[in-house]
Coordinates of C-alpha atoms and ligand atoms in Angstrom, one line a residue:
M1 CA -18.1 18.9 1.8
C2 CA -17.7 21.3 4.6
G3 CA -14.5 21.2 6.6
I4 CA -13.6 22.2 10.1
V5 CA -10.3 23.0 11.7
G6 CA -9.6 24.5 15.1
Y7 CA -6.4 25.2 17.1
V8 CA -5.6 26.1 20.6
G9 CA -2.0 26.2 21.8
P10 CA 1.1 28.3 22.1
K11 CA 1.4 29.3 18.4
Q12 CA -0.6 32.0 16.6
S13 CA -3.7 30.1 15.6
S14 CA -4.5 32.0 12.3
S15 CA -1.6 30.6 10.2
L16 CA -2.2 27.1 11.4
L17 CA -5.9 27.4 10.6
I18 CA -5.2 28.6 7.1
E19 CA -2.7 25.7 6.6
G20 CA -5.4 23.4 7.9
L21 CA -8.1 24.9 5.6
K22 CA -5.7 24.4 2.6
R23 CA -5.4 20.7 3.5
L24 CA -9.2 20.5 3.5
E25 CA -9.6 22.2 0.1
Y26 CA -9.8 18.8 -1.7
R27 CA -13.1 18.1 0.0
G28 CA -14.8 20.7 -2.1
Y29 CA -16.1 24.0 -0.9
D30 CA -17.3 27.4 -2.1
S31 CA -16.4 29.8 0.8
S32 CA -14.3 29.8 3.9
G33 CA -14.0 31.7 7.2
I34 CA -12.0 32.0 10.4
A35 CA -12.6 33.2 14.0
V36 CA -9.8 33.9 16.4
N37 CA -10.1 34.7 20.1
T38 CA -7.9 37.8 20.2
P39 CA -7.1 40.1 23.2
Q40 CA -9.7 42.5 21.7
G41 CA -12.4 39.8 21.5
I42 CA -13.4 37.3 18.8
K43 CA -12.5 38.5 15.3
V44 CA -14.2 36.9 12.3
G45 CA -13.2 36.9 8.7
K46 CA -15.0 35.3 5.7
A47 CA -14.3 35.0 2.0
I48 CA -16.0 33.6 -1.0
G49 CA -14.0 31.3 -3.2
R50 CA -10.5 29.9 -2.5
V51 CA -8.8 29.8 0.8
R52 CA -6.0 31.9 -0.5
V53 CA -8.5 34.9 -0.6
M54 CA -9.1 34.3 3.1
E55 CA -5.3 34.1 3.7
E56 CA -4.7 37.4 1.9
F57 CA -7.5 39.0 3.9
I58 CA -5.9 37.9 7.2
Q59 CA -2.5 39.1 6.2
T60 CA -3.7 42.5 5.1
T61 CA -6.0 43.2 8.1
G62 CA -3.4 41.8 10.7
V63 CA -6.0 41.6 13.5
F64 CA -6.2 37.9 13.9
E65 CA -3.7 37.4 16.7
G66 CA -4.6 34.9 19.3
H67 CA -4.0 31.3 20.5
A68 CA -7.4 29.8 20.0
G69 CA -9.2 29.8 16.7
I70 CA -11.7 27.9 14.5
A71 CA -12.0 27.9 10.7
H72 CA -14.3 26.4 8.1
T73 CA -14.7 25.6 4.4
R74 CA -18.3 25.7 3.4
W75 CA -20.1 23.7 0.8
A76 CA -23.5 25.4 0.5
T77 CA -26.6 23.5 1.7
H78 CA -28.9 26.0 3.4
G79 CA -28.5 29.3 1.6
G80 CA -26.2 30.1 -1.3
P81 CA -22.4 30.6 -1.2
T82 CA -22.4 34.2 0.1
Q83 CA -20.2 35.9 2.7
A84 CA -23.1 36.1 5.1
N85 CA -23.7 32.4 4.9
A86 CA -20.0 31.5 5.3
H87 CA -19.0 30.2 8.7
P88 CA -18.1 31.0 11.5
H89 CA -21.4 32.3 12.8
T90 CA -21.8 34.2 16.0
G91 CA -24.2 34.8 18.8
K92 CA -24.3 37.3 21.7
T93 CA -24.8 36.0 25.2
K94 CA -27.1 37.8 27.7
T95 CA -23.9 39.1 29.4
G96 CA -22.6 40.5 26.1
H97 CA -20.0 37.9 25.3
T98 CA -19.6 36.5 21.8
I99 CA -19.9 32.9 20.8
A100 CA -18.5 31.8 17.4
I101 CA -19.2 28.5 15.8
V102 CA -18.3 26.4 12.8
H103 CA -20.6 23.6 11.8
N104 CA -20.7 20.6 9.5
G105 CA -24.0 18.7 9.0
I106 CA -27.6 19.8 9.0
I107 CA -29.8 20.9 11.9
E108 CA -33.2 19.6 10.9
N109 CA -35.3 21.5 13.4
Y110 CA -33.6 24.9 12.7
I111 CA -36.9 26.6 11.6
P112 CA -38.7 26.3 15.0
L113 CA -35.4 27.1 16.8
R114 CA -34.9 30.2 14.6
K115 CA -38.3 31.4 15.5
Y116 CA -37.7 30.7 19.2
L117 CA -34.4 32.6 19.1
T118 CA -35.9 35.5 17.1
D119 CA -38.6 35.9 19.7
K120 CA -35.9 36.1 22.3
G121 CA -34.4 39.0 20.4
H122 CA -31.6 37.4 18.4
V123 CA -31.1 39.0 15.0
F124 CA -30.1 36.6 12.2
E125 CA -27.6 37.6 9.5
S126 CA -27.6 34.5 7.4
E127 CA -29.9 31.9 6.0
T128 CA -28.0 29.0 7.5
D129 CA -29.0 26.4 10.1
A130 CA -25.5 26.8 11.7
E131 CA -26.3 30.4 12.8
V132 CA -29.2 29.0 14.8
L133 CA -26.8 26.8 16.7
A134 CA -24.5 29.8 17.4
K135 CA -27.4 31.8 18.8
L136 CA -28.8 28.9 20.8
I137 CA -25.5 28.3 22.5
A138 CA -25.3 32.1 23.2
E139 CA -28.8 32.0 24.6
L140 CA -28.0 29.2 27.0
Y141 CA -24.5 30.5 28.0
D142 CA -24.2 31.3 31.7
G143 CA -20.4 31.4 32.1
D144 CA -19.6 27.8 31.1
L145 CA -19.2 27.1 27.4
E146 CA -19.1 23.4 27.7
K147 CA -22.4 23.4 29.6
A148 CA -24.0 25.7 27.1
V149 CA -22.9 23.5 24.2
Q150 CA -24.2 20.4 25.9
S151 CA -27.6 21.9 26.6
A152 CA -27.9 23.4 23.1
L153 CA -27.2 20.0 21.5
R154 CA -29.9 18.4 23.6
D155 CA -32.3 20.7 21.8
V156 CA -31.3 20.0 18.2
R157 CA -32.2 17.3 15.8
G158 CA -30.0 16.4 12.8
A159 CA -26.3 16.0 12.2
Y160 CA -23.4 18.1 13.4
A161 CA -19.7 18.4 14.0
I162 CA -19.0 21.7 15.6
A163 CA -16.2 23.7 17.1
V164 CA -17.1 26.7 19.3
L165 CA -15.3 29.7 20.8
C166 CA -16.3 32.2 23.5
D167 CA -14.5 35.4 24.2
N168 CA -15.1 34.8 27.9
E169 CA -13.0 31.6 27.8
P170 CA -10.1 32.7 25.5
H171 CA -8.0 29.5 25.7
T172 CA -10.8 27.1 25.1
I173 CA -12.4 25.3 22.2
V174 CA -15.5 23.2 22.8
A175 CA -16.2 20.7 20.0
A176 CA -18.9 18.0 19.5
R177 CA -20.3 15.6 17.0
K178 CA -23.2 13.6 16.0
G179 CA -23.3 12.0 12.5
S180 CA -20.5 14.1 11.1
P181 CA -16.8 13.2 11.8
L182 CA -14.6 15.1 14.2
I183 CA -11.1 14.2 15.4
V184 CA -8.9 15.8 18.0
G185 CA -5.1 15.8 17.5
I186 CA -3.1 15.9 20.6
A187 CA 0.1 17.8 19.8
D188 CA 2.9 19.3 22.0
S189 CA 1.1 21.7 24.4
A190 CA -1.7 22.2 21.8
Y191 CA -4.8 20.6 20.4
V192 CA -5.9 20.6 16.8
V193 CA -9.5 19.7 16.1
A194 CA -10.6 18.8 12.6
S195 CA -13.3 17.1 10.5
D196 CA -10.6 15.3 8.6
A197 CA -7.3 13.8 9.6
S198 CA -5.4 15.5 6.8
A199 CA -5.7 18.8 8.7
I200 CA -4.1 17.2 11.7
I201 CA -1.2 15.0 10.5
A202 CA 1.2 17.9 10.0
H203 CA 1.0 18.5 13.8
T204 CA 0.6 15.1 15.4
S205 CA -0.4 11.5 14.7
Q206 CA -1.9 11.0 18.2
V207 CA -5.7 11.5 18.0
I208 CA -8.9 10.9 19.7
T209 CA -12.0 10.3 17.6
L210 CA -15.3 11.6 19.0
D211 CA -18.4 9.4 19.0
D212 CA -21.9 10.6 18.5
Y213 CA -23.3 12.8 21.2
Q214 CA -19.8 13.5 22.7
V215 CA -18.5 16.9 23.6
V216 CA -14.8 17.7 24.1
R217 CA -13.4 20.7 25.9
L218 CA -9.9 21.6 24.9
C219 CA -7.9 24.1 26.9
A220 CA -4.4 25.2 26.4
G221 CA -3.0 28.3 28.1
V222 CA -0.1 30.0 29.7
K223 CA 0.1 28.6 33.3
D224 CA 1.5 31.8 34.8
K225 CA -0.4 34.1 32.4
V226 CA 2.8 36.1 32.0
G227 CA 3.2 35.9 28.3
D228 CA 3.7 33.7 25.3
G229 CA 7.0 32.2 26.6
G230 CA 5.6 30.7 29.8
P231 CA 4.9 27.0 30.4
W232 CA 1.7 25.9 28.6
A233 CA -0.8 23.9 30.5
V234 CA -3.0 21.6 28.4
D235 CA -6.1 19.9 29.5
F236 CA -9.0 18.1 27.7
R237 CA -12.0 16.3 28.8
T238 CA -14.8 14.5 27.0
T239 CA -18.4 14.2 28.1
T240 CA -21.7 13.3 26.6
I241 CA -24.2 15.9 25.8
D242 CA -25.8 14.8 29.1
N243 CA -22.6 15.6 30.9
V244 CA -21.5 12.1 31.7
C245 CA -17.6 11.8 31.6
V246 CA -16.1 9.6 28.9
T247 CA -12.7 8.0 28.9
Q248 CA -11.1 8.4 25.5
E249 CA -8.7 6.1 23.8
V250 CA -5.8 7.8 22.0
T251 CA -5.0 6.2 18.7
K252 CA -2.4 6.7 16.0
L253 CA -3.1 8.0 12.5
E254 CA -2.0 5.4 10.0
F255 CA -0.6 7.7 7.3
D256 CA 2.1 10.4 7.1
L257 CA 2.3 13.9 5.6
E258 CA 4.1 12.8 2.4
Q259 CA 1.1 10.7 1.4
I260 CA -1.2 13.7 1.4
E261 CA 1.2 15.9 -0.6
L262 CA 1.6 16.1 -4.3
G263 CA 5.2 14.8 -4.4
G264 CA 6.0 16.3 -7.8
Y265 CA 2.7 15.5 -9.5
K266 CA 0.5 18.3 -10.8
H267 CA -2.7 16.7 -9.5
F268 CA -3.7 14.4 -6.7
M269 CA -5.9 12.4 -9.1
F270 CA -3.0 11.6 -11.4
K271 CA -0.7 10.8 -8.4
E272 CA -3.3 8.4 -7.1
I273 CA -3.8 6.8 -10.5
M274 CA -0.1 6.3 -10.7
E275 CA 0.1 5.0 -7.1
Q276 CA -2.3 2.1 -7.9
P277 CA 0.3 -0.7 -8.2
E278 CA 1.6 0.2 -4.7
A279 CA -2.0 0.7 -3.4
I280 CA -2.9 -2.8 -4.5
R281 CA 0.3 -4.2 -3.0
N282 CA -0.6 -2.6 0.3
C283 CA -4.1 -3.8 0.1
L284 CA -3.0 -7.4 -0.5
R285 CA -0.1 -7.4 2.0
G286 CA -0.5 -10.2 4.6
R287 CA -3.8 -11.3 3.2
I288 CA -2.6 -14.1 0.8
D289 CA -1.3 -17.3 2.4
H290 CA 0.4 -19.1 -0.5
R291 CA 1.4 -22.2 1.6
E292 CA -2.2 -22.9 2.5
G293 CA -3.6 -21.4 -0.7
R294 CA -6.1 -19.2 1.1
V295 CA -7.0 -15.6 1.9
V296 CA -6.4 -14.3 5.4
L297 CA -8.8 -11.6 6.6
G298 CA -8.2 -11.1 10.3
G299 CA -11.1 -8.6 10.4
L300 CA -13.6 -11.3 9.5
S301 CA -12.3 -14.2 11.6
G302 CA -14.7 -13.7 14.4
L303 CA -17.7 -13.9 12.0
A304 CA -16.3 -16.5 9.6
R305 CA -18.9 -19.2 10.4
D306 CA -21.8 -16.8 10.0
L307 CA -20.5 -15.4 6.7
V308 CA -19.9 -18.8 5.2
R309 CA -23.4 -19.8 6.0
A310 CA -24.9 -16.4 4.9
R311 CA -28.0 -16.7 2.7
R312 CA -27.7 -13.3 1.0
F313 CA -25.3 -10.4 0.7
I314 CA -26.6 -6.8 0.2
I315 CA -24.0 -4.3 -0.7
S316 CA -24.9 -0.6 -0.4
A317 CA -22.8 2.3 -1.5
Q318 CA -22.9 5.5 -3.5
G319 CA -21.0 6.8 -6.6
T320 CA -17.8 5.1 -7.5
A321 CA -18.1 2.9 -4.4
Y322 CA -21.4 1.7 -5.7
H323 CA -19.8 0.7 -9.0
A324 CA -17.2 -1.3 -7.0
G325 CA -20.1 -2.8 -5.1
M326 CA -21.7 -3.9 -8.4
I327 CA -18.5 -5.8 -9.2
G328 CA -18.7 -7.2 -5.6
E329 CA -22.2 -8.5 -6.5
Y330 CA -20.8 -10.4 -9.5
L331 CA -17.8 -11.7 -7.5
L332 CA -19.8 -13.0 -4.5
E333 CA -22.2 -14.9 -6.8
D334 CA -19.6 -16.1 -9.2
L335 CA -16.8 -17.1 -6.7
A336 CA -18.6 -17.7 -3.4
K337 CA -22.0 -18.8 -4.9
I338 CA -24.0 -16.7 -2.5
P339 CA -26.9 -14.6 -3.8
A340 CA -25.8 -10.9 -3.7
R341 CA -27.2 -7.6 -4.9
C342 CA -25.8 -4.1 -4.8
E343 CA -28.0 -1.1 -4.2
Y344 CA -27.7 2.6 -4.0
A345 CA -27.6 3.2 -0.2
S346 CA -29.9 6.2 -0.7
E347 CA -32.6 4.0 -2.2
F348 CA -32.1 1.0 -0.1
R349 CA -32.8 2.8 3.2
Y350 CA -36.1 4.3 2.1
R351 CA -37.7 1.4 0.3
N352 CA -38.7 -0.8 3.3
P353 CA -36.2 -3.5 2.4
I354 CA -36.8 -7.1 3.4
I355 CA -33.9 -8.5 5.4
E356 CA -34.1 -12.3 5.8
E357 CA -32.3 -14.2 8.5
G358 CA -28.7 -14.9 7.4
T359 CA -28.4 -11.6 5.5
V360 CA -25.0 -9.8 5.5
A361 CA -25.0 -6.1 4.7
I362 CA -21.7 -4.7 3.3
A363 CA -21.2 -1.0 3.3
V364 CA -18.5 0.1 0.8
S365 CA -17.0 3.5 1.3
Q366 CA -13.7 5.2 0.8
S367 CA -14.3 7.9 3.4
G368 CA -16.4 5.7 5.8
E369 CA -18.5 8.9 6.3
T370 CA -21.0 9.0 3.4
A371 CA -24.3 9.9 5.0
D372 CA -26.5 7.7 2.7
T373 CA -24.2 4.7 3.1
L374 CA -24.2 5.1 6.9
A375 CA -28.0 5.4 6.9
A376 CA -28.4 2.2 4.8
L377 CA -26.1 0.4 7.2
H378 CA -28.2 1.5 10.2
E379 CA -31.3 0.3 8.3
A380 CA -29.9 -3.1 7.6
K381 CA -28.6 -3.5 11.1
D382 CA -31.9 -2.5 12.6
R383 CA -33.6 -5.2 10.5
G384 CA -31.2 -7.9 11.8
A385 CA -28.4 -8.1 9.2
I386 CA -24.8 -8.8 10.1
S387 CA -22.8 -5.8 9.0
L388 CA -19.5 -5.5 7.3
G389 CA -17.5 -2.5 6.2
V390 CA -15.2 -2.2 3.2
V391 CA -13.7 1.1 4.1
N392 CA -10.5 3.0 3.4
S393 CA -10.5 5.6 6.2
V394 CA -9.3 3.9 9.4
G395 CA -11.4 4.8 12.4
S396 CA -14.2 6.3 10.3
T397 CA -17.8 6.1 11.4
I398 CA -18.7 3.2 9.1
S399 CA -15.7 1.2 10.2
R400 CA -16.7 1.7 13.8
E401 CA -20.3 0.9 13.4
T402 CA -20.0 -2.4 11.5
D403 CA -19.8 -5.8 13.2
A404 CA -16.6 -6.5 11.2
G405 CA -14.8 -5.3 8.2
V406 CA -11.8 -5.2 5.9
Y407 CA -9.8 -2.0 5.3
L408 CA -8.6 -1.1 1.9
H409 CA -5.2 0.1 3.1
V410 CA -4.6 2.1 -0.2
G411 CA -3.6 5.2 1.7
P412 CA -5.4 8.5 1.9
E413 CA -7.3 9.5 -1.2
I414 CA -7.2 13.3 -1.8
G415 CA -8.3 13.5 -5.4
V416 CA -12.1 14.2 -5.5
A417 CA -12.5 11.7 -8.3
S418 CA -12.0 8.4 -6.7
T419 CA -9.4 6.1 -8.4
K420 CA -7.2 4.0 -6.2
A421 CA -10.0 3.6 -3.7
F422 CA -12.1 2.0 -6.4
V423 CA -9.4 -0.5 -7.2
G424 CA -8.9 -1.1 -3.5
Q425 CA -12.6 -1.7 -3.0
V426 CA -12.7 -4.2 -5.8
A427 CA -9.6 -5.9 -4.5
V428 CA -11.1 -6.3 -1.1
L429 CA -14.4 -7.6 -2.4
T430 CA -12.4 -10.1 -4.5
L431 CA -10.6 -11.2 -1.4
I432 CA -13.8 -11.6 0.6
S433 CA -15.3 -13.6 -2.3
L434 CA -12.3 -15.9 -2.4
Y435 CA -12.2 -16.2 1.4
L436 CA -15.8 -17.4 1.3
G437 CA -15.5 -19.3 -2.0
K438 CA -12.7 -21.4 -0.6
R439 CA -14.8 -22.4 2.4
R440 CA -17.8 -23.2 0.2
F441 CA -17.4 -24.6 -3.3
L442 CA -14.2 -23.3 -5.0
S443 CA -11.5 -26.0 -5.5
D444 CA -8.0 -25.4 -4.0
E445 CA -6.6 -25.3 -7.5
V446 CA -8.9 -22.5 -8.6
V447 CA -8.3 -20.4 -5.5
R448 CA -4.5 -20.8 -5.9
S449 CA -4.8 -19.7 -9.5
Y450 CA -6.7 -16.5 -8.5
L451 CA -4.3 -15.7 -5.7
K452 CA -1.3 -16.0 -8.1
Q453 CA -2.9 -13.7 -10.5
L454 CA -3.8 -11.2 -7.8
E455 CA -0.2 -11.1 -6.7
A456 CA 0.8 -10.3 -10.3
L457 CA -1.8 -7.5 -10.5
P458 CA 0.4 -4.6 -9.4
D459 CA 2.9 -5.2 -12.1
M460 CA 0.1 -5.6 -14.6
V461 CA -1.4 -2.2 -13.6
S462 CA 2.1 -0.6 -14.1
R463 CA 2.0 -1.8 -17.7
V464 CA -1.3 -0.1 -18.2
L465 CA 0.0 3.1 -16.7
E466 CA 2.8 3.2 -19.2
Q467 CA 0.2 4.0 -21.9
S468 CA -0.7 7.4 -20.4
D469 CA 0.8 9.4 -23.2
H470 CA -0.8 7.2 -25.9
I471 CA -4.2 7.6 -24.2
K472 CA -3.7 11.3 -24.1
K473 CA -3.0 11.5 -27.8
C474 CA -6.2 9.5 -28.6
V475 CA -8.3 11.7 -26.3
E476 CA -7.0 14.8 -28.0
Q477 CA -8.6 13.6 -31.2
C478 CA -12.1 13.7 -29.8
I479 CA -11.8 16.3 -27.0
D480 CA -14.3 18.6 -28.8
R481 CA -17.0 16.0 -28.6
D482 CA -19.6 16.6 -25.9
N483 CA -21.3 13.2 -25.7
W484 CA -19.6 9.9 -25.0
L485 CA -20.8 6.4 -24.4
F486 CA -19.0 3.7 -22.3
L487 CA -20.0 0.1 -22.9
G488 CA -19.0 -3.2 -21.4
R489 CA -20.5 -6.6 -20.5
G490 CA -20.3 -8.8 -17.4
Y491 CA -17.6 -7.8 -15.0
N492 CA -16.8 -4.9 -17.3
Y493 CA -20.3 -3.4 -17.3
P494 CA -19.7 -1.6 -13.9
V495 CA -16.3 -0.6 -15.2
A496 CA -18.0 1.1 -18.2
I497 CA -20.3 3.1 -15.8
E498 CA -17.4 4.0 -13.7
G499 CA -15.5 5.2 -16.8
A500 CA -18.5 7.4 -17.7
L501 CA -18.7 8.8 -14.2
K502 CA -15.0 9.7 -14.1
L503 CA -15.3 11.6 -17.4
K504 CA -18.4 13.5 -16.3
E505 CA -17.2 14.6 -12.9
I506 CA -13.9 16.2 -13.9
S507 CA -14.2 17.1 -17.6
Y508 CA -18.0 18.0 -17.5
I509 CA -18.4 16.1 -20.7
H510 CA -21.7 14.3 -20.8
A511 CA -21.1 10.6 -20.7
E512 CA -23.2 7.5 -20.2
G513 CA -22.2 4.0 -19.2
M514 CA -24.3 1.0 -19.8
P515 CA -24.3 -2.7 -20.6
A516 CA -23.1 -3.0 -24.2
A517 CA -26.2 -5.0 -25.2
E518 CA -28.5 -2.3 -23.8
M519 CA -27.4 0.2 -26.4
K520 CA -29.6 -1.4 -29.0
H521 CA -32.6 -0.7 -26.9
G522 CA -32.6 3.0 -27.3
P523 CA -29.2 4.8 -26.8
I524 CA -28.1 3.7 -30.2
A525 CA -30.2 6.6 -31.5
L526 CA -27.6 8.9 -30.1
I527 CA -24.8 7.6 -32.2
D528 CA -23.7 9.9 -35.1
K529 CA -20.5 10.4 -37.0
G530 CA -17.5 10.7 -34.8
M531 CA -19.3 10.1 -31.5
P532 CA -16.7 8.6 -29.1
V533 CA -17.8 5.2 -27.8
V534 CA -15.5 3.5 -25.4
F535 CA -15.8 -0.3 -25.3
V536 CA -14.3 -2.6 -22.7
A537 CA -13.6 -5.4 -25.1
T538 CA -11.2 -7.7 -23.3
K539 CA -10.9 -11.4 -24.0
G540 CA -13.4 -13.4 -22.1
S541 CA -16.7 -15.2 -22.3
Q542 CA -18.5 -12.3 -24.0
Y543 CA -15.7 -11.1 -26.3
E544 CA -17.5 -12.0 -29.6
K545 CA -20.7 -10.4 -28.4
V546 CA -18.9 -7.2 -27.6
I547 CA -17.3 -7.2 -31.1
S548 CA -20.8 -7.4 -32.5
N549 CA -21.8 -4.4 -30.5
I550 CA -18.7 -2.6 -31.8
E551 CA -19.8 -3.4 -35.3
E552 CA -23.2 -1.9 -34.6
V553 CA -21.6 1.4 -33.5
R554 CA -19.1 1.5 -36.4
A555 CA -21.9 1.0 -38.9
R556 CA -23.4 4.3 -37.6
G557 CA -20.1 6.2 -37.8
G558 CA -19.2 6.1 -34.1
R559 CA -15.5 6.5 -33.2
I560 CA -14.4 3.4 -31.3
L561 CA -11.9 3.5 -28.4
A562 CA -11.4 0.0 -27.1
V563 CA -9.8 -1.4 -24.0
A564 CA -8.5 -4.8 -25.2
T565 CA -6.3 -7.6 -24.0
E566 CA -2.6 -7.5 -24.9
G567 CA -1.9 -9.5 -28.0
D568 CA -5.4 -9.2 -29.4
D569 CA -4.5 -8.2 -33.0
N570 CA -8.0 -8.8 -34.2
I571 CA -9.3 -5.7 -32.3
H572 CA -7.4 -3.2 -34.4
Q573 CA -9.7 -3.8 -37.4
Y574 CA -12.6 -2.6 -35.4
A575 CA -11.2 0.2 -33.2
D576 CA -9.9 3.7 -34.0
A577 CA -7.8 3.6 -30.8
V578 CA -6.8 0.6 -28.6
F579 CA -5.6 0.7 -25.0
T580 CA -4.3 -2.7 -23.8
V581 CA -4.4 -4.5 -20.5
P582 CA -2.6 -7.8 -19.6
D583 CA -4.5 -11.0 -19.8
I584 CA -6.1 -12.0 -16.5
A585 CA -9.1 -14.1 -15.4
E586 CA -12.4 -12.4 -16.0
P587 CA -13.3 -11.7 -12.3
L588 CA -10.0 -9.8 -11.9
Q589 CA -10.3 -7.8 -15.1
P590 CA -12.0 -4.7 -13.6
M591 CA -8.9 -3.8 -11.6
L592 CA -7.1 -3.5 -14.9
T593 CA -9.7 -2.3 -17.3
V594 CA -10.7 0.7 -15.2
V595 CA -7.2 2.1 -15.3
P596 CA -7.2 3.3 -19.0
L597 CA -10.6 4.9 -18.4
Q598 CA -9.3 6.8 -15.3
I599 CA -6.3 8.1 -17.4
L600 CA -8.7 9.0 -20.3
A601 CA -10.9 11.1 -18.0
Y602 CA -7.9 12.8 -16.4
H603 CA -6.4 13.8 -19.7
A604 CA -9.8 15.0 -21.1
A605 CA -10.2 17.2 -18.1
V606 CA -6.7 18.7 -18.3
L607 CA -7.1 19.2 -22.1
R608 CA -10.3 21.1 -21.4
G609 CA -8.5 23.3 -18.9
H610 CA -10.3 22.2 -15.8
D611 CA -9.0 22.0 -12.3
V612 CA -8.9 18.3 -11.9
D613 CA -8.6 18.2 -8.1
K614 CA -11.4 20.8 -7.5
P615 CA -14.2 19.8 -9.9
R616 CA -17.1 22.2 -9.8
N617 CA -20.0 21.4 -7.4
L618 CA -18.3 18.2 -6.1
A619 CA -17.4 17.3 -2.6
K620 CA -15.0 14.5 -1.6
S621 CA -17.0 13.1 1.2
V622 CA -20.8 13.6 1.0
T623 CA -21.9 13.8 4.6
V624 CA -25.4 15.0 4.0
E625 CA -28.3 12.9 2.7
Ligands
LIG1 C1 -16.6 9.7 -7.6 C2 -16.6 9.7 -6.1 C3 -17.9 9.5 -5.4 C4 -17.8 8.6 -4.2 C5 -19.1 8.6 -3.4 C6 -19.0 7.7 -2.2 O1 -15.3 9.8 -8.1 O2 -15.6 9.8 -5.5 O3 -18.9 9.1 -6.3 O4 -17.4 7.4 -4.6 O5 -19.4 9.9 -3.0 O6 -18.0 8.1 -1.4 P1 -17.4 7.1 -0.3 O7 -16.6 6.0 -1.0 O8 -16.5 8.0 0.5 O9 -18.5 6.6 0.5

């Protein structure tokens, strides 16, 4: 989705802004733009396509010299990906000054505002809602940018994260948020404002995170105004849009630059697949107490009694996180014996859900910013549910708005196709289920057995990763096929859907995932000679049933790729290709069985020549509903 970066400080802002935009590229975008407060006024540059086009433009024009600037990557919502629609957008004040703005989110009442501003004489150049905000701030400007931003935001409905410049206040950026994330990095004599911590970490790990309806004014300038070498004075203040001062807590980002760089890998997605053993170790660290044979989840301790007595869990999420949530539904019912269901957050919030007393709502999200998941969380809370977050991004909106939660601690996920976060989400949901199960019906012996297997999991994942080249060879043989099926049962049914999603999103091959038994009720009509059908066919309670489903596909000429348990010699007579996973208890299988499917999708995309980390039309964090 759209990304914002702004810089004010002693360095030339344009190069820092471009570097920041490059760090935001992974989020998905179609155009980019920059505005710098130069001695000759605000200069704006925009480009369609990659940030490097923008970079070349800046280098060739050479007019972007200045210490305060804002920049943006746009993922089109209102109006197509054109130069005119790219941000920054500008407005002219009554006194002839220029306002420039970058905006993430959606201004819902932009149509009446646009009419109001047109009547006032403003001329619009784009179809965007963001331009309305630029012109509204300009209309309200009377010499104080912070004030103009506050009053404009009192007039808008919708979601926003913004950063604003005015040529009358050359060393200032004013930024604000409601419903879209925004963070301010406090660096040496400088401030970096961004919608995503990855654009800040190269400069500082000290940050403040804005809350909804907060406005921050960031000033950094030469004290003696003599020149660039002088001592720089920095100053920031935070207020609400009603101009009430707010005291901000400075926090530390929990990751470093190395974690968001490729480190020798060609793609972030592959790096993150390969990082999964370490990601699981980090997720489990300090959470398993072997002496006592229990799970320790500090984030839940304050609510432990309520959770143990809960009557129902509702998990809401989108995409890959939803698939993890589906596994959570199985885990909670199976291990903790509490009724649970997982829902698409986007559906849950609009269907007038019934929330009984004793309901716990879990929001599962890598980014902690997904608009639908956040909205479902609000809905559940408003109806009286206790709320929990299962989130990766520390300090994100969902993590701050839930009553309690458990972080994934799998490190930043840059690849647009979620991999290690999925495994982290399932690991955390497993921990929560064991945490509750131990306090409800699970015997000590059973809990200890699961904990032991969980600890062995990272090494088991490493064994699966070793098969990458083998998986690639098998994918090569069916890379020309445009329709794939992914089938599984029980805990491996959500894994099958996740496998299909991975293949779709980066290789653009049509794939469907479903319960293996469901195939007979219609989709079997699709199977023809050579159609690749991926079965998760590991040893477990439904193994024989899955084998029968494999037979049904083979009888119709389908090509079988099976994920099977190590040592299962029987499977080879049914499958054209076999990827193995170590033997583990059924509830823990998804964290292993998903790995070959992630690798399969990765190789398929590379073999088809796609840019794995920048899949078409996709955004890393979907912050609009
Ligand atoms: C797929 C993928 C998406 C996300 C979904 C939710 O690979 O990444 O389906 O899982 O957009 O995102 P989060 O987890 O950030 O709420």
